Amino acid sequence: MAFLPGVSWRNVQAGAIAAAAFPLVAALGRTWTWRVDGAHHYDALVSTGRPPILALWHGRILPATLYWRGRGVVAMTSRNFDGEWIARLMARFGFRAARGSTSRGGARALVQLRRELAAGHTSAFTVDGPRGPAGIAQRGAVWLAGATGHQVLPFHIEADRYWLARSWDRGMIPKPFSTVAIAIGEPFGVEGTEEGLLELRRQELEERLALLRRRCDALLRGEASAAD
């Protein structure tokens, strides 16, 4: 099968997957009821002109895409086929992509994210992506914070009813008409890019995400649900 110059079969497939998934994901998201805690942390950073570096687990990409849609967030996505169709799907929700990962094109993507932050655009990292292990943060987000002076803003999402994908990240897909909780933590800075400091902040990021998971569980139980 022949394609236009510069158009690969992989790109055609990725575009088709994104086009088919978009109306389904959008319709699914419209059925969810959100419980939100900590949104003021994001609003405060954006209002200063110093947008944050969002940090989440890879397994929460789908609900995160629905929550952060339409804000011009620039997300780091891998250069493999999954990263291609995910980037195209996210673009339909108002995201832009910096293509790269810890194994392919990561340095180039980090350079792009530095430019995007300087231009006033929020960036986003799935901190255990693109290959895992799940729940173990890589250093990309904290390095970017140390290199730019922008703060890391961790968040987590849980749902009361959901499916789990059979992928390495056990991706969560909230079921129709489920309640979805997002807990956005306090931002934190990184004072440089020295090796030992990055490791300390990487561990701190994991600890903060664990606390936010417990906060989501509390929100789903109806404990001190926030209105912001």
mmCIF file of C-alpha atoms in Angstrom:
data_model
loop_
_atom_site.group_PDB
_atom_site.id
_atom_site.type_symbol
_atom_site.label_atom_id
_atom_site.label_comp_id
_atom_site.label_asym_id
_atom_site.label_seq_id
_atom_site.Cartn_x
_atom_site.Cartn_y
_atom_site.Cartn_z
ATOM 1 C CA MET A 1 0.000 0.000 0.000
ATOM 2 C CA ALA A 2 1.469 3.387 -1.005
ATOM 3 C CA PHE A 3 1.259 6.514 1.133
ATOM 4 C CA LEU A 4 2.150 10.138 0.681
ATOM 5 C CA PRO A 5 5.856 10.956 1.078
ATOM 6 C CA GLY A 6 6.770 11.105 4.772
ATOM 7 C CA VAL A 7 3.595 9.278 5.843
ATOM 8 C CA SER A 8 4.244 5.825 7.296
ATOM 9 C CA TRP A 9 1.867 2.952 7.912
ATOM 10 C CA ARG A 10 2.618 3.341 11.618
ATOM 11 C CA ASN A 11 1.455 6.958 11.545
ATOM 12 C CA VAL A 12 -1.710 5.970 9.700
ATOM 13 C CA GLN A 13 -2.459 3.310 12.320
ATOM 14 C CA ALA A 14 -1.745 5.682 15.200
ATOM 15 C CA GLY A 15 -4.007 8.323 13.717
ATOM 16 C CA ALA A 16 -6.801 5.807 13.199
ATOM 17 C CA ILE A 17 -6.577 4.574 16.795
ATOM 18 C CA ALA A 18 -6.664 8.135 18.146
ATOM 19 C CA ALA A 19 -9.600 9.084 15.923
ATOM 20 C CA ALA A 20 -11.587 6.035 17.019
ATOM 21 C CA ALA A 21 -10.726 6.392 20.702
ATOM 22 C CA PHE A 22 -11.417 10.105 21.057
ATOM 23 C CA PRO A 23 -15.249 10.082 20.973
ATOM 24 C CA LEU A 24 -15.362 7.003 23.212
ATOM 25 C CA VAL A 25 -13.008 8.462 25.815
ATOM 26 C CA ALA A 26 -14.738 11.847 25.716
ATOM 27 C CA ALA A 27 -18.160 10.248 26.160
ATOM 28 C CA LEU A 28 -16.897 8.073 29.013
ATOM 29 C CA GLY A 29 -15.394 11.080 30.790
ATOM 30 C CA ARG A 30 -18.660 12.999 30.631
ATOM 31 C CA THR A 31 -20.289 10.355 32.835
ATOM 32 C CA TRP A 32 -17.813 10.672 35.695
ATOM 33 C CA THR A 33 -18.356 12.634 38.889
ATOM 34 C CA TRP A 34 -15.149 14.304 40.074
ATOM 35 C CA ARG A 35 -14.014 14.909 43.625
ATOM 36 C CA VAL A 36 -11.104 17.347 43.591
ATOM 37 C CA ASP A 37 -8.648 18.316 46.291
ATOM 38 C CA GLY A 38 -5.759 20.742 45.888
ATOM 39 C CA ALA A 39 -6.661 22.466 42.606
ATOM 40 C CA HIS A 40 -5.626 25.780 44.160
ATOM 41 C CA HIS A 41 -1.985 24.638 44.091
ATOM 42 C CA TYR A 42 -2.062 24.526 40.293
ATOM 43 C CA ASP A 43 -3.967 27.791 39.980
ATOM 44 C CA ALA A 44 -1.508 29.600 42.262
ATOM 45 C CA LEU A 45 1.525 28.512 40.246
ATOM 46 C CA VAL A 46 -0.022 29.395 36.899
ATOM 47 C CA SER A 47 -1.040 32.828 38.185
ATOM 48 C CA THR A 48 2.605 33.639 38.968
ATOM 49 C CA GLY A 49 3.707 32.894 35.405
ATOM 50 C CA ARG A 50 5.812 29.961 36.634
ATOM 51 C CA PRO A 51 3.814 26.928 35.455
ATOM 52 C CA PRO A 52 4.467 23.597 37.181
ATOM 53 C CA ILE A 53 5.873 20.258 36.134
ATOM 54 C CA LEU A 54 2.967 17.842 36.647
ATOM 55 C CA ALA A 55 4.036 14.415 37.936
ATOM 56 C CA LEU A 56 1.857 11.294 37.863
ATOM 57 C CA TRP A 57 2.067 7.522 37.519
ATOM 58 C CA HIS A 58 1.806 6.093 33.997
ATOM 59 C CA GLY A 59 -1.237 4.037 34.963
ATOM 60 C CA ARG A 60 -3.328 7.190 35.430
ATOM 61 C CA ILE A 61 -2.843 8.697 31.970
ATOM 62 C CA LEU A 62 -6.437 8.258 30.786
ATOM 63 C CA PRO A 63 -8.321 10.003 33.627
ATOM 64 C CA ALA A 64 -5.539 12.598 33.878
ATOM 65 C CA THR A 65 -6.055 13.456 30.215
ATOM 66 C CA LEU A 66 -9.716 14.148 30.896
ATOM 67 C CA TYR A 67 -9.041 16.256 33.993
ATOM 68 C CA TRP A 68 -6.272 18.429 32.504
ATOM 69 C CA ARG A 69 -7.788 18.753 29.033
ATOM 70 C CA GLY A 70 -7.816 22.110 27.269
ATOM 71 C CA ARG A 71 -5.024 23.707 29.338
ATOM 72 C CA GLY A 72 -2.241 23.512 26.780
ATOM 73 C CA VAL A 73 -0.185 21.072 28.844
ATOM 74 C CA VAL A 74 2.925 19.709 27.117
ATOM 75 C CA ALA A 75 3.329 16.021 27.991
ATOM 76 C CA MET A 76 6.420 13.887 27.533
ATOM 77 C CA THR A 77 5.455 10.794 25.538
ATOM 78 C CA SER A 78 7.648 7.967 24.291
ATOM 79 C CA ARG A 79 8.776 7.596 20.677
ATOM 80 C CA ASN A 80 7.406 4.063 20.277
ATOM 81 C CA PHE A 81 4.080 3.154 18.658
ATOM 82 C CA ASP A 82 2.088 3.426 21.896
ATOM 83 C CA GLY A 83 3.561 6.862 22.474
ATOM 84 C CA GLU A 84 2.550 7.865 18.938
ATOM 85 C CA TRP A 85 -1.138 7.088 19.243
ATOM 86 C CA ILE A 86 -1.293 8.342 22.845
ATOM 87 C CA ALA A 87 0.225 11.660 21.736
ATOM 88 C CA ARG A 88 -2.312 11.926 18.916
ATOM 89 C CA LEU A 89 -5.199 11.145 21.249
ATOM 90 C CA MET A 90 -4.004 13.665 23.830
ATOM 91 C CA ALA A 91 -3.685 16.296 21.104
ATOM 92 C CA ARG A 92 -7.416 15.984 20.516
ATOM 93 C CA PHE A 93 -7.894 16.948 24.174
ATOM 94 C CA GLY A 94 -5.738 20.055 23.882
ATOM 95 C CA PHE A 95 -2.327 18.660 24.862
ATOM 96 C CA ARG A 96 0.955 18.926 23.004
ATOM 97 C CA ALA A 97 3.733 16.344 23.059
ATOM 98 C CA ALA A 98 7.461 16.363 23.712
ATOM 99 C CA ARG A 99 8.520 13.066 22.192
ATOM 100 C CA GLY A 100 11.140 11.068 24.048
ATOM 101 C CA SER A 101 11.800 8.673 26.920
ATOM 102 C CA THR A 102 14.556 7.404 29.154
ATOM 103 C CA SER A 103 15.648 5.116 26.310
ATOM 104 C CA ARG A 104 15.002 7.126 23.129
ATOM 105 C CA GLY A 105 15.161 10.856 22.502
ATOM 106 C CA GLY A 106 14.931 11.823 26.153
ATOM 107 C CA ALA A 107 17.524 14.599 26.056
ATOM 108 C CA ARG A 108 15.835 16.262 23.087
ATOM 109 C CA ALA A 109 12.428 16.071 24.789
ATOM 110 C CA LEU A 110 13.832 17.620 27.975
ATOM 111 C CA VAL A 111 15.275 20.503 25.953
ATOM 112 C CA GLN A 112 11.839 21.060 24.422
ATOM 113 C CA LEU A 113 10.188 20.992 27.849
ATOM 114 C CA ARG A 114 12.654 23.586 29.145
ATOM 115 C CA ARG A 115 11.625 25.855 26.276
ATOM 116 C CA GLU A 116 7.929 25.211 26.899
ATOM 117 C CA LEU A 117 8.232 26.062 30.599
ATOM 118 C CA ALA A 118 10.113 29.253 29.743
ATOM 119 C CA ALA A 119 7.278 30.148 27.357
ATOM 120 C CA GLY A 120 4.708 29.715 30.139
ATOM 121 C CA HIS A 121 3.376 26.237 29.356
ATOM 122 C CA THR A 122 2.770 23.569 31.993
ATOM 123 C CA SER A 123 4.654 20.316 31.385
ATOM 124 C CA ALA A 124 3.753 16.783 32.467
ATOM 125 C CA PHE A 125 5.673 13.581 33.201
ATOM 126 C CA THR A 126 4.510 10.026 33.766
ATOM 127 C CA VAL A 127 7.343 9.493 36.185
ATOM 128 C CA ASP A 128 7.537 5.682 35.957
ATOM 129 C CA GLY A 129 7.197 5.571 32.172
ATOM 130 C CA PRO A 130 7.574 4.467 29.517
ATOM 131 C CA ARG A 131 8.480 0.922 30.595
ATOM 132 C CA GLY A 132 8.392 0.862 34.379
ATOM 133 C CA PRO A 133 8.798 -0.673 36.772
ATOM 134 C CA ALA A 134 5.426 0.636 37.870
ATOM 135 C CA GLY A 135 5.497 2.831 40.940
ATOM 136 C CA ILE A 136 9.229 3.596 40.708
ATOM 137 C CA ALA A 137 9.882 7.207 39.746
ATOM 138 C CA GLN A 138 12.543 8.110 37.207
ATOM 139 C CA ARG A 139 14.527 11.320 37.640
ATOM 140 C CA GLY A 140 13.290 13.258 34.611
ATOM 141 C CA ALA A 141 10.746 15.451 36.400
ATOM 142 C CA VAL A 142 13.022 16.339 39.315
ATOM 143 C CA TRP A 143 15.948 16.995 36.959
ATOM 144 C CA LEU A 144 13.810 19.372 34.912
ATOM 145 C CA ALA A 145 12.761 21.170 38.097
ATOM 146 C CA GLY A 146 16.368 21.512 39.203
ATOM 147 C CA ALA A 147 17.479 22.747 35.791
ATOM 148 C CA THR A 148 14.720 25.334 35.364
ATOM 149 C CA GLY A 149 13.640 26.469 38.824
ATOM 150 C CA HIS A 150 10.043 25.451 38.123
ATOM 151 C CA GLN A 151 8.312 23.362 40.773
ATOM 152 C CA VAL A 152 7.097 19.769 40.614
ATOM 153 C CA LEU A 153 3.351 19.397 41.210
ATOM 154 C CA PRO A 154 2.483 15.761 42.004
ATOM 155 C CA PHE A 155 -1.050 14.429 41.707
ATOM 156 C CA HIS A 156 -2.851 11.105 41.868
ATOM 157 C CA ILE A 157 -6.207 9.798 40.660
ATOM 158 C CA GLU A 158 -8.399 6.943 41.913
ATOM 159 C CA ALA A 159 -11.946 5.820 41.098
ATOM 160 C CA ASP A 160 -14.570 3.891 43.018
ATOM 161 C CA ARG A 161 -15.242 1.567 40.047
ATOM 162 C CA TYR A 162 -12.747 0.832 37.299
ATOM 163 C CA TRP A 163 -11.090 -1.619 34.944
ATOM 164 C CA LEU A 164 -7.365 -2.348 35.047
ATOM 165 C CA ALA A 165 -5.434 -2.919 31.831
ATOM 166 C CA ARG A 166 -3.197 -5.974 31.508
ATOM 167 C CA SER A 167 -0.236 -3.763 30.626
ATOM 168 C CA TRP A 168 2.866 -3.284 32.795
ATOM 169 C CA ASP A 169 1.417 -0.114 34.339
ATOM 170 C CA ARG A 170 -1.984 -1.669 35.172
ATOM 171 C CA GLY A 171 -3.614 1.368 33.613
ATOM 172 C CA MET A 172 -6.838 2.402 35.333
ATOM 173 C CA ILE A 173 -9.981 3.104 33.301
ATOM 174 C CA PRO A 174 -12.825 4.444 35.467
ATOM 175 C CA LYS A 175 -16.127 2.785 34.589
ATOM 176 C CA PRO A 176 -19.133 4.741 33.316
ATOM 177 C CA PHE A 177 -20.830 6.862 35.984
ATOM 178 C CA SER A 178 -18.078 6.210 38.510
ATOM 179 C CA THR A 179 -16.774 8.726 41.030
ATOM 180 C CA VAL A 180 -13.221 9.814 40.272
ATOM 181 C CA ALA A 181 -11.014 11.506 42.867
ATOM 182 C CA ILE A 182 -7.967 13.621 42.091
ATOM 183 C CA ALA A 183 -5.636 14.821 44.837
ATOM 184 C CA ILE A 184 -3.162 17.518 43.821
ATOM 185 C CA GLY A 185 -0.308 17.887 46.279
ATOM 186 C CA GLU A 186 1.759 20.835 47.375
ATOM 187 C CA PRO A 187 4.420 21.823 44.852
ATOM 188 C CA PHE A 188 8.080 21.403 45.695
ATOM 189 C CA GLY A 189 11.277 22.716 44.207
ATOM 190 C CA VAL A 190 14.613 21.097 43.447
ATOM 191 C CA GLU A 191 17.670 23.195 44.251
ATOM 192 C CA GLY A 192 19.953 21.944 41.480
ATOM 193 C CA THR A 193 20.909 18.877 39.455
ATOM 194 C CA GLU A 194 23.554 17.307 41.692
ATOM 195 C CA GLU A 195 23.294 13.508 41.674
ATOM 196 C CA GLY A 196 22.665 13.003 45.382
ATOM 197 C CA LEU A 197 20.068 15.769 45.515
ATOM 198 C CA LEU A 198 18.170 14.350 42.547
ATOM 199 C CA GLU A 199 17.981 10.953 44.231
ATOM 200 C CA LEU A 200 16.618 12.503 47.437
ATOM 201 C CA ARG A 201 13.981 14.440 45.513
ATOM 202 C CA ARG A 202 13.113 11.363 43.432
ATOM 203 C CA GLN A 203 12.421 9.440 46.632
ATOM 204 C CA GLU A 204 10.449 12.386 47.989
ATOM 205 C CA LEU A 205 8.306 12.366 44.844
ATOM 206 C CA GLU A 206 7.467 8.686 45.368
ATOM 207 C CA GLU A 207 6.522 9.390 48.990
ATOM 208 C CA ARG A 208 4.315 12.315 48.031
ATOM 209 C CA LEU A 209 2.512 10.254 45.387
ATOM 210 C CA ALA A 210 1.876 7.521 47.965
ATOM 211 C CA LEU A 211 0.349 10.090 50.322
ATOM 212 C CA LEU A 212 -1.812 11.448 47.518
ATOM 213 C CA ARG A 213 -3.096 7.964 46.772
ATOM 214 C CA ARG A 214 -4.265 7.704 50.373
ATOM 215 C CA ARG A 215 -5.829 11.147 50.034
ATOM 216 C CA CYS A 216 -7.783 9.951 46.989
ATOM 217 C CA ASP A 217 -9.032 6.949 48.938
ATOM 218 C CA ALA A 218 -10.250 9.317 51.661
ATOM 219 C CA LEU A 219 -12.020 11.503 49.097
ATOM 220 C CA LEU A 220 -13.818 8.461 47.706
ATOM 221 C CA ARG A 221 -14.954 7.598 51.225
ATOM 222 C CA GLY A 222 -16.408 11.101 51.459
ATOM 223 C CA GLU A 223 -13.936 12.347 54.039
ATOM 224 C CA ALA A 224 -13.434 16.127 53.826
ATOM 225 C CA SER A 225 -14.107 16.294 50.101
ATOM 226 C CA ALA A 226 -12.881 19.583 48.697
ATOM 227 C CA ALA A 227 -14.918 21.828 46.438
ATOM 228 C CA ASP A 228 -12.084 23.453 44.469
#
